[in-house]
Every structure is written in C-alpha cells, then in structure tokens.
Short mmCIF file of C-alpha atoms in Angstrom, two decimals:
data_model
loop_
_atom_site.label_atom_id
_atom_site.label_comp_id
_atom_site.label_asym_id
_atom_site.label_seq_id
_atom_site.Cartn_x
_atom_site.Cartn_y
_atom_site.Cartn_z
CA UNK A 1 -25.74 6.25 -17.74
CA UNK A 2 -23.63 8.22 -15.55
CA UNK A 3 -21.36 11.10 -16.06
CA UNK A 4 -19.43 13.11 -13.49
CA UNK A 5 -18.17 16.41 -14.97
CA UNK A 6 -15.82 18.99 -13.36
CA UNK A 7 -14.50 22.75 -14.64
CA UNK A 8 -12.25 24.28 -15.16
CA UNK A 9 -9.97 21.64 -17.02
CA UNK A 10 -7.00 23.41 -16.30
CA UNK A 11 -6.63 26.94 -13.91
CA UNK A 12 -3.70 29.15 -13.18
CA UNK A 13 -3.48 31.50 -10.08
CA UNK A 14 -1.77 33.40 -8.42
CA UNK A 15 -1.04 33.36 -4.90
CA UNK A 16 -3.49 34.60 -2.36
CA UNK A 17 -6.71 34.55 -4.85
CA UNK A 18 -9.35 32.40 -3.64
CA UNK A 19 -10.26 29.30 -6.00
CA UNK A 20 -13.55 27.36 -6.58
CA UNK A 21 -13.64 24.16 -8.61
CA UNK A 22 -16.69 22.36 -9.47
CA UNK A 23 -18.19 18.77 -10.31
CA UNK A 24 -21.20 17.82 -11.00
CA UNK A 25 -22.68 14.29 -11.62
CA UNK A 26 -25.39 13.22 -13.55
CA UNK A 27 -27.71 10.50 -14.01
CA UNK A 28 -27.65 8.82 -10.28
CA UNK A 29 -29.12 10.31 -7.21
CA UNK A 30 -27.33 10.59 -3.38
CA UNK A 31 -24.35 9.69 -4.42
CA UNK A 32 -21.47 9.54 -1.92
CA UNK A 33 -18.76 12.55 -3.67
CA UNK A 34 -14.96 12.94 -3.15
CA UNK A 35 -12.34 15.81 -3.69
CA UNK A 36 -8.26 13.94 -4.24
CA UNK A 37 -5.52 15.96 -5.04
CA UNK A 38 -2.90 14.48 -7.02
CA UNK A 39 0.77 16.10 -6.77
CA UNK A 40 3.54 15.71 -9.47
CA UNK A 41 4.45 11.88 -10.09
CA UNK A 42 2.67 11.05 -6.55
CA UNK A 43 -0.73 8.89 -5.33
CA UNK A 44 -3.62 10.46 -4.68
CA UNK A 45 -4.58 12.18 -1.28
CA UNK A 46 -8.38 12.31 -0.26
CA UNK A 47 -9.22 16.02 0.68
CA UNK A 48 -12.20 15.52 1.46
CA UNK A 49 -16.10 13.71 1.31
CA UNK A 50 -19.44 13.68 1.46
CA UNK A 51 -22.28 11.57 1.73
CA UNK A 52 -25.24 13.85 1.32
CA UNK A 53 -26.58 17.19 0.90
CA UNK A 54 -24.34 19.84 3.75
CA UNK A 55 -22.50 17.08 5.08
CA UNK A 56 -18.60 17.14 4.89
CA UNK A 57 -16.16 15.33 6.20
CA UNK A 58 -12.15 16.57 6.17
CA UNK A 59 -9.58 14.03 5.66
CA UNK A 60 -6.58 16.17 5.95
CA UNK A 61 -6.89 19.52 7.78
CA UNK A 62 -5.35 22.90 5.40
CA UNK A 63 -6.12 26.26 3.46
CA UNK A 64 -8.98 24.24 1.19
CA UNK A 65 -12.67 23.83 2.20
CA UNK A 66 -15.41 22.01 0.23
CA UNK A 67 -19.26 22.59 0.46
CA UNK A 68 -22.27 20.66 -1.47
CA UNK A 69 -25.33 22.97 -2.01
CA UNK A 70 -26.88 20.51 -3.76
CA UNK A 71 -27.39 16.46 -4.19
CA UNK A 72 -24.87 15.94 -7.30
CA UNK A 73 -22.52 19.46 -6.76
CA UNK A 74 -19.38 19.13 -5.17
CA UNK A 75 -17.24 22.22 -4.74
CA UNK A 76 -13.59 22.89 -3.39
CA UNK A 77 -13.01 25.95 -2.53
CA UNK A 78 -10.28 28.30 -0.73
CA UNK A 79 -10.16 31.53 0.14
CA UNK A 80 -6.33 32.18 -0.53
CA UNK A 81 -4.34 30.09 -2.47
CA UNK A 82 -0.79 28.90 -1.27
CA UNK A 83 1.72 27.70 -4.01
CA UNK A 84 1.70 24.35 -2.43
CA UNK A 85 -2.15 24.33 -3.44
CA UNK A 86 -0.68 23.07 -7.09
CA UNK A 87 -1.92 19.99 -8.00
CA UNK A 88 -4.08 18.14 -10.04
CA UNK A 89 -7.75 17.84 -8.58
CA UNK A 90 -10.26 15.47 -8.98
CA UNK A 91 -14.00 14.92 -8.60
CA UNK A 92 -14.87 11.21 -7.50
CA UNK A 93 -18.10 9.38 -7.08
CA UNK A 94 -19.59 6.02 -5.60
CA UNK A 95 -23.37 5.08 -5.66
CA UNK A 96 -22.91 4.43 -1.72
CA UNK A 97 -23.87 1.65 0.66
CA UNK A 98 -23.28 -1.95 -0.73
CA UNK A 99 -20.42 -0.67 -3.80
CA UNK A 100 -17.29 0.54 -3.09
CA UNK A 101 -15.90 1.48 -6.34
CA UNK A 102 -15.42 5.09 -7.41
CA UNK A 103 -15.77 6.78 -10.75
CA UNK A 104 -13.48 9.78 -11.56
CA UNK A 105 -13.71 12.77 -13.44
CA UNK A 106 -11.36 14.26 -15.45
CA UNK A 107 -9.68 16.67 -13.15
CA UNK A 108 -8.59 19.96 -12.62
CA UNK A 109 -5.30 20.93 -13.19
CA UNK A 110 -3.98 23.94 -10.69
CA UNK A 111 -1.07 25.97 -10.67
CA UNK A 112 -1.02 28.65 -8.20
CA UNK A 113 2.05 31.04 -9.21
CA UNK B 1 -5.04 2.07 9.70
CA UNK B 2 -4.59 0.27 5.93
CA UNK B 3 -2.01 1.11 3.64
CA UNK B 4 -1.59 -0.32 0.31
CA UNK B 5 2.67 -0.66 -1.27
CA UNK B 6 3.15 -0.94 -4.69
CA UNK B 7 7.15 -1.87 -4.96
CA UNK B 8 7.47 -1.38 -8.43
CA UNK B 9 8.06 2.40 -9.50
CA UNK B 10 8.05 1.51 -13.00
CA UNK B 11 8.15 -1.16 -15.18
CA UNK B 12 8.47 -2.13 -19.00
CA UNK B 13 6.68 -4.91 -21.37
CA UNK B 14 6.49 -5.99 -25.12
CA UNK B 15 3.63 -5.29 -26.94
CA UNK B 16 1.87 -8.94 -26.91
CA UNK B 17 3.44 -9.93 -23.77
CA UNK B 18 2.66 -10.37 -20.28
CA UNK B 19 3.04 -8.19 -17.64
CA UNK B 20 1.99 -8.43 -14.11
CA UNK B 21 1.81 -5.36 -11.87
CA UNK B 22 2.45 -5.89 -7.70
CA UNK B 23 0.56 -4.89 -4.77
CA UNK B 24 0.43 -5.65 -1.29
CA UNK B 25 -1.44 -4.27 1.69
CA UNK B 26 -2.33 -4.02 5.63
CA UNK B 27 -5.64 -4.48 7.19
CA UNK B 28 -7.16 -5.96 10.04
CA UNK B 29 -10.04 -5.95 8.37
CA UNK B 30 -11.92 -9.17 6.77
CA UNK B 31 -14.17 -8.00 4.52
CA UNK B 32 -13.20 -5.22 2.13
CA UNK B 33 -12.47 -4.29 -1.77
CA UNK B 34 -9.30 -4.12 -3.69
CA UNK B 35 -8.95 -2.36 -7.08
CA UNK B 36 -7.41 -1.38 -9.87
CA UNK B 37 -7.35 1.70 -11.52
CA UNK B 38 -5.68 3.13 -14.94
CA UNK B 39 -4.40 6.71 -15.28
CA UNK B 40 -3.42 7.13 -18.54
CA UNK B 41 -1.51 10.51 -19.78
CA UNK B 42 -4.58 12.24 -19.91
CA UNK B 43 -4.74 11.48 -15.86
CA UNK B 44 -8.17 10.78 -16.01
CA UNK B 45 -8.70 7.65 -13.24
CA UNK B 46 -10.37 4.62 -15.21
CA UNK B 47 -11.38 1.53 -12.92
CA UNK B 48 -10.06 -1.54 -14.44
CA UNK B 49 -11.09 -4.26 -11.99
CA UNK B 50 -12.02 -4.67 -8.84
CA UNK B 51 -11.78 -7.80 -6.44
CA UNK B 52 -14.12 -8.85 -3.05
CA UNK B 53 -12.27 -9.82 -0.32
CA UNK B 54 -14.82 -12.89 0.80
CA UNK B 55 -14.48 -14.15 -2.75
CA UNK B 56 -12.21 -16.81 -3.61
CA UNK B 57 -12.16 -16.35 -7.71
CA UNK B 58 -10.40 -14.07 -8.95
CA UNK B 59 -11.25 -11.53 -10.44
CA UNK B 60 -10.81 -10.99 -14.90
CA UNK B 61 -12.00 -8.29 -17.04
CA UNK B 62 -10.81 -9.11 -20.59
CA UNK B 63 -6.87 -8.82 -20.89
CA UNK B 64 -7.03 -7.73 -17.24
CA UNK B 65 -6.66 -10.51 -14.42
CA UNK B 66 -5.87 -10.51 -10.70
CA UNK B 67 -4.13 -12.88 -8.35
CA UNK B 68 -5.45 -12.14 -5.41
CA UNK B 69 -4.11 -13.95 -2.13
CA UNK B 70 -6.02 -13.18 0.80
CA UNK B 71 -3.68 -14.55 3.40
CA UNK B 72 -0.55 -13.14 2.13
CA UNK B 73 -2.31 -9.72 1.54
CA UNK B 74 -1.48 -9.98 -2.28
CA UNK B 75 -3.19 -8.27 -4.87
CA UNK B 76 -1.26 -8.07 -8.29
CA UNK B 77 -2.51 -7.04 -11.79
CA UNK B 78 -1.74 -9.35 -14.66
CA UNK B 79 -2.12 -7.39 -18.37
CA UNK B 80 -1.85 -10.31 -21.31
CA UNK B 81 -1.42 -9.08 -25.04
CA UNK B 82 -0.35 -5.99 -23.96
CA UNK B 83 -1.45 -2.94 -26.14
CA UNK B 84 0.55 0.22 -26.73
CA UNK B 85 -2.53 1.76 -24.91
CA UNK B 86 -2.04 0.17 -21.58
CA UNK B 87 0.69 2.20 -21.30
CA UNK B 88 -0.38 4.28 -18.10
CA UNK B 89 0.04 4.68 -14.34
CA UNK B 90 -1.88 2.13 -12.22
CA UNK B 91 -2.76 2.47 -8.72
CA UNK B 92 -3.64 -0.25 -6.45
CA UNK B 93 -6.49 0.84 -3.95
CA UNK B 94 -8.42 -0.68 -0.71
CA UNK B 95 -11.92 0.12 0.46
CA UNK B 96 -12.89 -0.95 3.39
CA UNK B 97 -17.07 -2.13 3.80
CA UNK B 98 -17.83 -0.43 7.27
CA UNK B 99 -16.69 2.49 9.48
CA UNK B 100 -16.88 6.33 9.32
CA UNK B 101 -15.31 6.61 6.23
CA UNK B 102 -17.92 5.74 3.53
CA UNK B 103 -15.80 3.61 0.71
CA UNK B 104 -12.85 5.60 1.23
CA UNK B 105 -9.91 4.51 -1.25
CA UNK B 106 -6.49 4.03 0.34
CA UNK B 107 -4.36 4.50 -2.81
CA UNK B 108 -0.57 2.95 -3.55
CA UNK B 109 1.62 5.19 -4.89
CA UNK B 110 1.54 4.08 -8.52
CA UNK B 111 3.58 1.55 -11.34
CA UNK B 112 4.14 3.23 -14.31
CA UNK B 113 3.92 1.24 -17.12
CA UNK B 114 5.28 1.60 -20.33
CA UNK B 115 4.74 -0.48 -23.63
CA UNK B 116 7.42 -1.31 -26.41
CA UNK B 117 6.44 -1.52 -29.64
#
C-alpha cells in the first residue's frame, strides 16, 4: 500500500532563516506531488506541483520555492522566512492520468517568529 | 476559472442523527470530479468520497452519501448515524479531467462540524 510521509511534524523559526520541508511517498511510482498551505481556520491554497522528476509548476508566485530531486521527494523550500510564511503545510499525492483524487500527509506545522 | 462555496461555516448534529453538509460550484466544464474530504483535529486531510461528474448515481461510502445534482451544480454531503468522531472540518473540492493543471483541487473553504453527545 501507499504511504506519503513528511518531516518535520511541527517547526518553529524565526524570521529570515531559510526552511526546507520534506515528503516522501512510498509504494507507487511517478506520482503527480503537491505542496498546500493551510492558514488559521482557512481552505487550503495550492503552492505548488509536480508531475515528474525537475518539473515544477507555481500556483501562486512568493518567498517559497519547491524542487523534486527525485521520483517520490517533494521539497518546499525558502531561503528567508517571512512571518506570513506561518501555516500549516502539506504534502499531497495522486497516481496521475485517469484518477483525480489526492492523498494527504500529515502536515507540517510552521511558525515563523 | 472554478470555484467551489460551501455556505455553511459551521454546523451542529446529534449523535445518531442526520446531517447533511452543502456545496455548490462553477465550471464550464463537463466532465470533472467532486470530493469530499475530512480534516479532523489532527488536520490530517482524509478523502471520504468522491463523485464523477458523467455519472448519474450517486455516490455512498458507508454512513457517507452524496446528492449530487449536476445541473444545479450541487454537491452536498449527507453523514447518517452520526459518530462523535465525525466531528471534523470538511472541505468540498473540484478536479477538473484535462488542462495544464494535472488534477488540481479547487478547495471550499470548509463546514465545521461538531457532534453532540
């Protein structure tokens, strides 16, 4: 079965340090990955996507980039956080052409202080 | 470009009862995927159901159901028996089947649901 795992579970820092979250999924191959971020009491907001190895698309242009070095890695990085960075993160995949729904991981909450 | 409106911030239900959750949305599109999902307080996103446009039936998982009316855009959630663990958020979400954006979810904003004992 599948399993889609991200770290840290929970982060704190402060502004102007760079940040690098991580998710990995296992037990599928070329999956299609997405980073949301999830604000206080709000929806979530696509960041960004991928559907293979070095390709990235940006939903929603800011201080956060994302990069996948390898098939089933997904990582969001920045190089300095802003406080309005806070948020709860998460990892999503989808097996790709043919199913649409998406399988979450358990997130990564971010305060930047 | 498709946006999904839930209208109900939050809502309440007996444990046992019924509850049904709303959701409407916009698209030009004719062929796409609605969903469900659950986001209890540990904020992980769980996928409770999921509907295809092109099919009539609607869609049931267990307690879970959906009325889905393709003509009036209508997509709501019905929970029977409800549990003191369906207590959650749940979002509403749209996919559409083609385009640049590969499965993309379009999100509501959330019902938050809360279950008396």
């Amino acid at each position: 079965s599948q399993t889609i795992h991200q770290w840290p579970a929970t982060l704190v820092q402060p502004v102007g340090s760079p940040l690098s979250l991580e998710c990995t999924v296992e037990g599928t191959s070329n999956p299609n990955l997405y980073w949301y971020r999830q604000a206080a009491g709000r929806g979530l907001q696509l960041l960004f996507y991928s559907v293979g190895i070095g390709q990235i698309s940006s939903e929603v242009p800011q201080n956060l980039s994302a990069s996948r070095p390898q098939d089933r890695q997904f990582i969001l990085s920045s190089k300095k956080l802003l406080l309005s960075d806070s948020g709860f993160y998460l990892c999503a995949w989808c097996p790709g052409t043919g199913i649409y729904e998406q399988y979450f991981g358990p997130g990564t909450r971010l305060t930047v202080t | 470009a498709q946006t999904v409106t839930q209208s109900q911030p939050e809502m309440s239900v007996q444990e046992a009862e019924t509850v049904t959750l709303s959701c409407t949305y916009d698209t030009s599109e004719s062929d796409y995927y609605l969903f469900w999902y659950k986001q209890p307080p540990s904020r992980q996103m769980i996928l409770v159901i999921r509907q295809e446009a092109y099919k009539q039936q609607n869609a049931t998982e267990n307690r879970f159901s959906v009325n889905f009316q393709k003509a009036a855009k209508s997509f709501s959630l019905k929970i029977s028996d409800s549990q003191l663990g369906d207590a959650a958020m749940y979002f509403c979400a749209y996919s559409q089947t083609y385009g640049g954006s590969q499965g993309n979810l379009i999100f509501g904003k959330g019902t938050k649901l809360s279950v008396k004992p």
